[in-house]
Coordinates of C-alpha atoms in Angstrom, one line a residue:
M1 CA 89.1 81.5 133.2
P2 CA 89.8 82.2 129.4
S3 CA 86.9 81.7 127.0
N4 CA 86.8 79.0 124.7
R5 CA 85.2 80.8 121.8
C6 CA 87.2 81.1 118.6
A7 CA 89.3 84.5 118.7
H8 CA 87.4 85.6 115.6
Q9 CA 84.2 86.1 117.4
M10 CA 85.8 88.4 120.0
S11 CA 84.8 91.8 120.1
T12 CA 86.8 94.2 117.8
K13 CA 88.2 95.9 120.8
K14 CA 89.4 92.9 122.1
K15 CA 91.0 91.6 119.2
A16 CA 92.7 95.0 118.8
E17 CA 94.0 94.6 122.2
R18 CA 95.4 91.4 121.5
V19 CA 97.4 92.6 118.3
D20 CA 98.4 95.8 120.1
S21 CA 100.1 93.6 123.0
M22 CA 101.8 91.6 120.4
I23 CA 103.3 94.6 118.4
T24 CA 104.5 96.0 122.0
F25 CA 106.2 92.6 122.6
L26 CA 107.8 92.5 119.1
K27 CA 109.2 95.5 119.5
S28 CA 110.9 94.8 122.7
A29 CA 112.2 91.7 120.9
V30 CA 113.5 93.3 117.8
Q31 CA 115.2 96.1 120.2
S32 CA 116.8 93.3 121.9
Q33 CA 118.2 91.7 119.1
K34 CA 119.3 95.2 117.9
E35 CA 121.2 96.0 121.1
K36 CA 122.8 92.4 121.3
G37 CA 124.0 92.6 117.6
G38 CA 122.9 88.9 117.4
Q39 CA 122.4 87.5 113.9
P40 CA 119.1 85.7 112.5
D41 CA 120.1 82.2 113.6
Q42 CA 121.1 83.3 117.4
A43 CA 119.5 86.6 117.9
P44 CA 117.9 86.8 121.3
G45 CA 115.0 88.6 119.7
N46 CA 114.2 85.6 117.4
A47 CA 114.6 83.1 120.5
M48 CA 111.8 85.2 122.3
M49 CA 109.6 85.4 119.3
T50 CA 109.9 81.6 118.7
A51 CA 109.1 81.2 122.5
K52 CA 106.3 83.3 122.2
L53 CA 104.9 81.5 119.2
L54 CA 105.0 78.1 120.9
E55 CA 103.1 79.7 123.9
L56 CA 100.6 81.2 121.9
W57 CA 99.5 78.4 119.8
S58 CA 98.0 76.8 122.7
V59 CA 96.2 79.8 124.0
P60 CA 92.3 79.5 123.3
Q61 CA 92.1 83.2 122.4
S62 CA 95.2 83.7 120.2
T63 CA 94.6 84.7 116.7
I64 CA 96.2 83.9 113.5
T65 CA 97.4 87.6 113.0
E66 CA 99.3 87.0 116.1
M67 CA 101.2 84.0 114.6
R68 CA 101.7 85.8 111.3
L69 CA 103.1 88.7 113.0
L70 CA 105.6 86.5 114.9
L71 CA 106.6 84.6 112.0
T72 CA 106.9 87.9 109.6
L73 CA 109.7 89.4 112.2
G74 CA 111.6 86.2 112.8
A75 CA 109.9 83.6 115.1
D76 CA 111.2 80.1 114.1
P77 CA 108.0 77.9 113.6
A78 CA 110.2 74.4 113.9
P79 CA 109.1 73.7 117.5
L80 CA 105.3 73.6 116.3
L81 CA 106.5 71.3 113.5
K82 CA 108.7 68.9 115.5
D83 CA 106.6 65.6 116.2
D84 CA 103.3 67.4 114.7
I85 CA 103.1 69.1 117.9
G86 CA 101.6 72.2 116.3
E87 CA 98.7 69.9 114.5
K88 CA 98.0 68.0 117.8
I89 CA 97.4 71.2 119.8
L90 CA 95.3 72.5 116.6
A91 CA 93.3 69.5 116.7
D92 CA 92.5 70.0 120.6
R93 CA 91.6 73.5 120.0
M94 CA 89.4 72.7 117.3
D95 CA 87.7 70.2 119.3
N96 CA 87.0 72.7 122.2
G97 CA 85.7 75.2 120.0
S98 CA 88.5 77.7 120.5
V99 CA 89.2 77.4 116.7
C100 CA 86.4 77.1 114.5
E101 CA 85.9 75.6 111.1
E102 CA 86.0 79.3 109.4
C103 CA 89.5 79.8 111.0
A104 CA 90.9 76.3 110.8
P105 CA 92.1 76.7 107.3
K106 CA 94.2 79.4 108.0
F107 CA 96.0 77.9 111.3
K108 CA 96.5 74.6 109.1
A109 CA 97.8 76.7 106.3
F110 CA 100.5 78.4 108.6
L111 CA 101.5 74.8 109.6
E112 CA 101.9 73.9 106.1
F113 CA 103.7 76.7 104.8
S114 CA 105.5 78.6 107.9
G115 CA 108.3 76.3 107.7
T116 CA 109.3 77.1 104.0
I117 CA 108.8 80.8 104.4
F118 CA 111.1 80.9 107.4
E119 CA 113.7 78.9 105.6
E120 CA 113.8 80.8 102.6
M121 CA 113.6 84.2 104.5
F122 CA 115.6 83.5 107.4
E123 CA 118.0 80.4 106.9
R124 CA 119.6 81.1 103.5
T125 CA 123.6 81.4 103.5
P126 CA 123.9 85.4 103.0
I127 CA 125.8 86.1 99.8
Q128 CA 129.3 87.5 100.6
I129 CA 130.0 91.0 99.5
N130 CA 131.9 93.9 100.6
K131 CA 129.4 96.3 101.9
T132 CA 131.9 99.2 102.2
K133 CA 132.9 99.1 98.6
K134 CA 132.2 102.0 96.3
V135 CA 130.1 101.0 93.0
D136 CA 130.8 102.8 89.8
G137 CA 127.8 104.8 89.6
V138 CA 124.5 105.4 91.5
M139 CA 122.3 102.7 92.8
A140 CA 118.7 103.7 92.6
L141 CA 115.8 102.4 95.0
C142 CA 112.2 103.4 93.6
L143 CA 109.3 102.9 96.0
D144 CA 105.8 103.1 94.6
G145 CA 102.9 104.8 96.3
G146 CA 99.6 102.7 97.8
G147 CA 98.8 104.1 101.2
M148 CA 98.8 101.3 103.9
R149 CA 99.9 99.0 101.2
G150 CA 103.3 100.6 102.0
L151 CA 103.5 97.4 104.4
V152 CA 104.0 95.0 101.4
S153 CA 106.9 97.4 100.3
V154 CA 108.4 97.0 104.0
V155 CA 107.9 93.2 104.1
C156 CA 109.5 92.8 100.4
L157 CA 112.6 94.6 101.7
L158 CA 112.6 92.9 104.8
Y159 CA 112.2 89.5 103.2
A160 CA 115.0 90.3 100.4
S161 CA 117.4 91.9 102.9
R162 CA 117.2 88.7 105.5
R163 CA 117.5 86.4 102.5
L164 CA 120.4 88.0 100.8
L165 CA 122.4 89.6 103.4
G166 CA 121.4 88.0 106.7
D167 CA 120.2 91.4 108.2
E168 CA 118.2 94.2 107.4
S169 CA 121.2 96.4 105.8
L170 CA 119.7 96.3 102.1
P171 CA 118.5 99.7 101.9
N172 CA 122.1 100.9 102.9
L173 CA 123.2 99.6 99.6
F174 CA 121.4 102.2 97.7
D175 CA 122.6 105.9 97.5
W176 CA 119.3 107.4 95.5
F177 CA 115.8 107.1 96.8
I178 CA 112.9 107.9 94.8
G179 CA 109.7 107.5 96.6
T180 CA 106.0 108.5 95.8
S181 CA 103.2 108.9 98.4
T182 CA 103.4 106.1 101.0
G183 CA 106.8 105.3 99.2
S184 CA 108.1 108.9 100.0
M185 CA 107.3 108.2 103.7
L186 CA 109.4 105.0 103.5
A187 CA 112.2 106.3 101.5
L188 CA 112.6 109.2 104.0
S189 CA 112.3 107.0 107.2
M190 CA 115.1 104.6 105.9
V191 CA 117.5 107.3 104.9
N192 CA 116.9 108.7 108.3
K193 CA 118.4 105.5 109.7
K194 CA 115.1 103.7 110.6
S195 CA 115.8 99.5 110.3
I196 CA 113.4 97.8 108.0
S197 CA 111.6 96.4 111.2
E198 CA 111.2 99.8 112.8
C199 CA 109.7 101.0 109.6
F200 CA 106.9 98.0 109.9
F201 CA 106.1 99.0 113.2
Q202 CA 106.0 102.6 112.1
Y203 CA 103.3 101.7 109.6
W204 CA 101.4 99.2 111.7
D205 CA 101.2 102.0 114.3
M206 CA 100.2 105.0 112.0
K207 CA 97.2 103.1 110.4
S208 CA 95.1 104.0 113.3
Q209 CA 96.6 107.2 114.3
I210 CA 95.8 108.5 110.7
F211 CA 92.6 107.1 109.2
L212 CA 89.2 106.9 110.4
R213 CA 86.9 104.2 109.8
G214 CA 84.2 105.3 107.4
S215 CA 82.7 104.9 103.7
T216 CA 83.8 106.8 100.6
V217 CA 80.7 108.5 100.9
K218 CA 81.2 109.7 104.5
R219 CA 84.7 111.0 103.4
L220 CA 83.3 112.9 100.7
L221 CA 80.3 114.5 102.5
G222 CA 81.5 114.7 106.1
D223 CA 84.5 116.2 108.0
Q224 CA 86.8 112.9 107.8
V225 CA 89.2 114.3 105.3
A226 CA 89.9 117.4 107.5
V227 CA 90.3 115.3 110.7
Q228 CA 92.6 112.7 108.6
T229 CA 94.5 115.7 107.4
K230 CA 95.3 116.8 111.1
N231 CA 96.0 113.3 112.1
I232 CA 98.7 112.8 109.3
D233 CA 100.2 116.0 109.9
K234 CA 100.8 115.0 113.5
V235 CA 102.2 111.8 112.6
L236 CA 104.7 113.3 109.9
E237 CA 105.8 115.8 112.7
E238 CA 106.5 113.1 115.1
C239 CA 108.4 110.9 112.3
F240 CA 110.5 113.8 111.2
P241 CA 110.6 116.6 113.5
T242 CA 113.4 118.6 112.4
E243 CA 114.9 116.8 109.2
T244 CA 115.5 118.6 105.9
L245 CA 116.3 117.1 102.4
Q246 CA 119.6 119.2 102.0
A247 CA 120.9 117.9 105.5
C248 CA 120.6 114.4 104.0
S249 CA 123.5 112.6 102.7
T250 CA 121.5 110.3 100.6
R251 CA 120.2 111.6 97.2
L252 CA 116.4 112.2 97.3
T253 CA 113.8 112.7 94.8
I254 CA 109.9 112.8 96.0
P255 CA 107.3 113.9 93.4
A256 CA 103.9 115.8 94.2
L257 CA 101.5 117.3 91.5
D258 CA 101.0 120.9 91.5
I259 CA 97.1 121.7 90.9
S260 CA 97.4 125.6 91.1
T261 CA 97.4 125.6 87.7
A262 CA 95.5 123.9 84.7
P263 CA 96.8 121.8 83.5
A264 CA 98.3 120.4 86.7
R265 CA 102.3 119.9 86.9
L266 CA 104.6 117.5 88.3
H267 CA 106.6 119.0 91.1
I268 CA 109.8 117.3 92.3
F269 CA 111.5 118.0 95.6
R270 CA 115.1 116.8 95.5
N271 CA 118.4 117.7 97.2
Y272 CA 120.8 117.8 94.5
S273 CA 121.7 119.9 91.4
F274 CA 122.0 118.9 88.1
T275 CA 124.8 121.1 87.4
K276 CA 127.0 120.6 90.6
P277 CA 128.5 117.7 92.4
F278 CA 126.3 115.9 95.0
G279 CA 126.9 117.1 98.7
V280 CA 127.6 121.0 97.5
S281 CA 125.5 123.3 99.4
L282 CA 122.5 124.3 97.5
N283 CA 120.0 127.4 98.0
E284 CA 118.8 127.3 101.4
D285 CA 115.7 128.8 100.3
Q286 CA 114.8 125.7 98.3
D287 CA 115.3 123.6 101.4
I288 CA 112.1 121.7 102.8
L289 CA 111.5 119.4 105.8
F290 CA 111.0 115.7 105.5
R291 CA 107.6 116.0 106.8
E292 CA 106.5 118.7 104.3
A293 CA 107.8 116.6 101.1
A294 CA 106.1 113.4 102.6
R295 CA 102.7 115.3 103.2
A296 CA 102.7 116.7 99.9
S297 CA 103.5 113.7 98.1
S298 CA 101.0 111.6 100.2
A299 CA 97.9 114.1 99.8
A300 CA 95.6 111.7 98.3
P301 CA 92.3 113.8 97.3
T302 CA 89.1 112.3 99.2
Y303 CA 91.6 111.1 102.1
F304 CA 93.7 114.2 102.8
E305 CA 93.6 118.1 102.1
P306 CA 96.2 119.5 99.5
F307 CA 99.2 120.4 100.9
V308 CA 100.1 124.5 100.4
Y309 CA 103.5 125.2 99.5
G310 CA 104.4 128.6 98.7
T311 CA 102.1 129.6 95.7
K312 CA 101.9 125.8 94.7
V313 CA 99.0 123.6 95.8
L314 CA 100.4 120.0 95.8
V315 CA 98.5 116.7 96.2
D316 CA 99.4 113.1 95.9
G317 CA 102.4 112.1 93.5
S318 CA 100.7 109.1 92.6
F319 CA 98.6 111.0 90.0
V320 CA 101.9 111.4 88.0
A321 CA 104.3 108.9 89.4
N322 CA 102.8 106.1 91.4
Y323 CA 105.4 104.1 89.8
P324 CA 108.3 106.9 90.2
L325 CA 110.5 105.0 87.9
N326 CA 109.4 107.6 85.1
V327 CA 110.7 110.4 87.6
L328 CA 114.0 108.7 88.1
F329 CA 114.6 108.4 84.5
K330 CA 113.3 112.1 84.0
E331 CA 116.1 113.3 86.5
Y332 CA 118.7 110.8 84.9
D333 CA 118.0 112.5 81.6
S334 CA 118.2 116.0 83.1
F335 CA 121.7 115.3 84.4
S336 CA 122.9 114.4 80.7
R337 CA 121.1 117.6 79.3
H338 CA 123.0 119.6 81.6
Q339 CA 126.4 118.2 80.7
N340 CA 126.8 116.3 84.1
P341 CA 125.8 112.7 83.0
L342 CA 125.0 110.2 86.0
H343 CA 126.0 106.6 85.9
L344 CA 123.0 104.2 86.9
A345 CA 124.8 101.2 88.4
G346 CA 121.5 99.5 89.1
V347 CA 117.8 100.0 89.8
L348 CA 115.5 98.3 92.3
S349 CA 111.8 99.1 92.2
I350 CA 109.4 98.0 95.2
G351 CA 105.7 97.8 94.7
T352 CA 102.8 97.8 97.0
G353 CA 101.3 94.8 95.4
E354 CA 99.2 94.3 92.3
P355 CA 95.6 93.1 92.6
A356 CA 94.1 90.1 90.8
L357 CA 91.8 90.5 88.2
A358 CA 88.2 90.5 89.4
E359 CA 84.7 91.5 88.1
R360 CA 83.7 94.8 89.1
K361 CA 80.2 95.4 90.7
Y362 CA 78.8 98.5 89.7
K363 CA 75.2 99.8 89.8
S364 CA 73.8 103.0 88.6
G365 CA 70.5 104.6 90.1
K366 CA 68.6 108.0 90.2
S367 CA 67.9 108.3 93.9
I368 CA 70.2 110.6 95.9
K369 CA 71.6 107.7 97.6
A370 CA 72.4 105.8 94.5
K371 CA 73.8 108.8 93.1
A372 CA 76.2 109.2 96.1
M373 CA 77.3 105.7 95.9
N374 CA 77.9 106.0 92.1
I375 CA 80.2 109.1 93.0
G376 CA 81.8 107.0 95.6
H377 CA 82.3 104.0 93.1
L378 CA 84.0 106.6 90.7
S379 CA 86.0 108.0 93.5
T380 CA 87.4 104.4 94.1
L381 CA 87.9 103.7 90.3
I382 CA 90.0 106.8 90.1
L383 CA 92.1 106.4 93.0
E384 CA 92.7 102.6 91.9
Q385 CA 94.4 104.0 88.6
V386 CA 96.4 106.3 90.6
V387 CA 97.6 103.8 93.1
G388 CA 98.8 101.1 90.7
Q389 CA 96.6 99.4 88.0
D390 CA 98.7 100.5 85.0
L391 CA 102.2 98.6 84.9
T392 CA 103.0 100.6 81.5
A393 CA 105.9 102.7 83.7
V394 CA 107.3 99.7 84.9
E395 CA 107.5 97.8 81.3
M396 CA 109.0 101.1 79.8
A397 CA 111.6 101.2 82.6
Q398 CA 112.5 97.6 82.1
E399 CA 112.9 98.1 78.4
R400 CA 115.1 101.2 78.9
C401 CA 117.2 99.5 81.4
H402 CA 117.6 96.4 79.2
A403 CA 118.6 98.8 76.3
H404 CA 121.2 100.6 78.3
N405 CA 122.7 97.4 80.2
I406 CA 121.5 98.8 83.4
P407 CA 120.6 95.9 86.0
F408 CA 116.8 96.1 86.8
N409 CA 114.7 94.5 89.5
R410 CA 111.3 94.7 90.4
L411 CA 109.5 93.2 93.7
S412 CA 105.8 93.4 93.9
P413 CA 103.7 90.6 95.1
K414 CA 100.5 89.6 92.9
G415 CA 97.0 89.2 94.4
I416 CA 96.9 92.3 96.8
A417 CA 93.5 94.0 96.8
V418 CA 93.5 96.1 99.9
R419 CA 92.3 99.5 100.3
I420 CA 95.0 102.3 100.5
D421 CA 93.3 103.3 103.9
Q422 CA 92.8 100.1 105.3
I423 CA 93.1 99.7 109.0
D424 CA 91.7 96.3 110.0
D425 CA 94.5 94.2 111.5
A426 CA 93.4 90.9 110.0
K427 CA 92.8 92.1 106.9
L428 CA 96.4 93.8 106.7
M429 CA 97.9 90.8 108.0
E430 CA 96.2 88.7 105.3
M431 CA 97.7 90.9 102.8
I432 CA 101.3 90.5 104.5
W433 CA 100.6 86.8 104.3
T434 CA 99.6 86.8 100.9
T435 CA 103.1 88.9 100.4
L436 CA 105.1 86.1 102.3
M437 CA 103.5 83.5 100.1
Y438 CA 104.0 85.2 96.9
L439 CA 107.9 85.9 97.7
T440 CA 108.6 82.4 99.1
E441 CA 107.1 81.2 95.7
N442 CA 108.9 83.4 93.4
V443 CA 112.3 83.6 95.4
H444 CA 113.9 83.6 92.0
E445 CA 113.0 87.4 91.8
I446 CA 114.8 88.2 95.0
D447 CA 117.7 86.1 94.0
Q448 CA 118.1 88.2 90.6
L449 CA 118.4 91.0 93.2
G450 CA 121.0 89.2 94.8
E451 CA 122.9 88.9 91.6
M452 CA 122.9 92.2 90.9
I453 CA 124.4 93.2 94.3
Y454 CA 126.6 90.6 94.2
K455 CA 128.3 91.5 90.9
L456 CA 128.4 95.2 92.1
K457 CA 129.5 94.9 95.8
S458 CA 131.9 91.9 95.8
D459 CA 135.5 91.9 95.2
P460 CA 137.0 90.6 92.1
T461 CA 139.0 88.0 93.9
E462 CA 135.9 86.5 95.5
R463 CA 134.1 86.6 92.5
K464 CA 137.0 84.7 90.8
R465 CA 137.0 82.2 93.6
R466 CA 133.2 81.7 93.3
S467 CA 133.3 81.2 89.6
N468 CA 136.5 78.8 90.1
T469 CA 134.2 76.8 92.7
V470 CA 131.2 76.8 90.6
L471 CA 133.4 75.0 87.5

């Protein structure tokens, strides 16, 4: 007989097992949808998820994390909302103790907002564009750094693609990917033909494959960095066993920081020449494996060891380009300096979330323990700055795009305050819920992206017909 205790009172192992089981189910459902080629409103994967959501809502040991995962990937909450079935079941669970007072507000919020989230994400009429139409110029997709907060970027792409196009084809519209740190891993996965949903699962799986549980002090004083370095090397080799930048048909830019000299210098991995047409063979000695570029750009100090590349010692690109928009325009200007100007048709910047302003708790002390804690606080402060506290680069990019009439869009939810090495399922899912809520409350930001895509990718006759219809 299942226990009537609230799910959050289960052991860490038991909760992890439930979430792992859910991820396995979701992978199967998504794969079924992919094989049948179904659309969001009729896909067998969505039907499976919807049935699962209704089933689990009544299960005493089911968690809000499972419900939110189902919604994120496509479960329709309508059966729960019909005739207040979900509320009645929740009331019974609260009465029998399988949902406690602490967890009840999260279940109630799911009933209150899940219908709107699903409607805005999955049920909008897709914009009518010609996906095969060539755009005059290059469309650039910039992906920020932020460790496990890369899940925020994945959900932003998933939400926008489903809302605007009715499928997961949004990344296919871009022909220049610029990614830093976790953004490099996401960029390389997408150009390697992984769907956005598959990228979601990749991130979810690799959190426990790479990161160990432990404090900043343990990382600094123990062998955790060495172990995590071996872990990320293994994960990247499994993700990208043989792929190289020069064999990729999409323009790629991956920044890292070379610390072999003082001062340190920006190092950029790229698969194009500033003087030759894209696609022309380059010097093979300059080629690099996907996994090496991602490893170099993701080598965050105190988390991973530096990546040695020839005579260079490379660390996380976030130190110089967490928002890689500055690298995008550096490369863009280099084409002009070499008398080979590149036309930017549009820019999409995807962030890993911005934290809400909060008071910092910081105490000094003279004991060895206090000093060690201070070092940990300082390390955290530095890495916070590295992974996205200063939006100056974004503001400068916006101003430059506006001045040169280049369409610019950015998606980066507010209120995200999760460590880059967070591996707790519930905390990561809370982050994703915050992302879904933000995107739903700010769908105008996604629709502005839709307007850019429509103008660039729709046929002139369709634009004229739509204009006449509006008039």
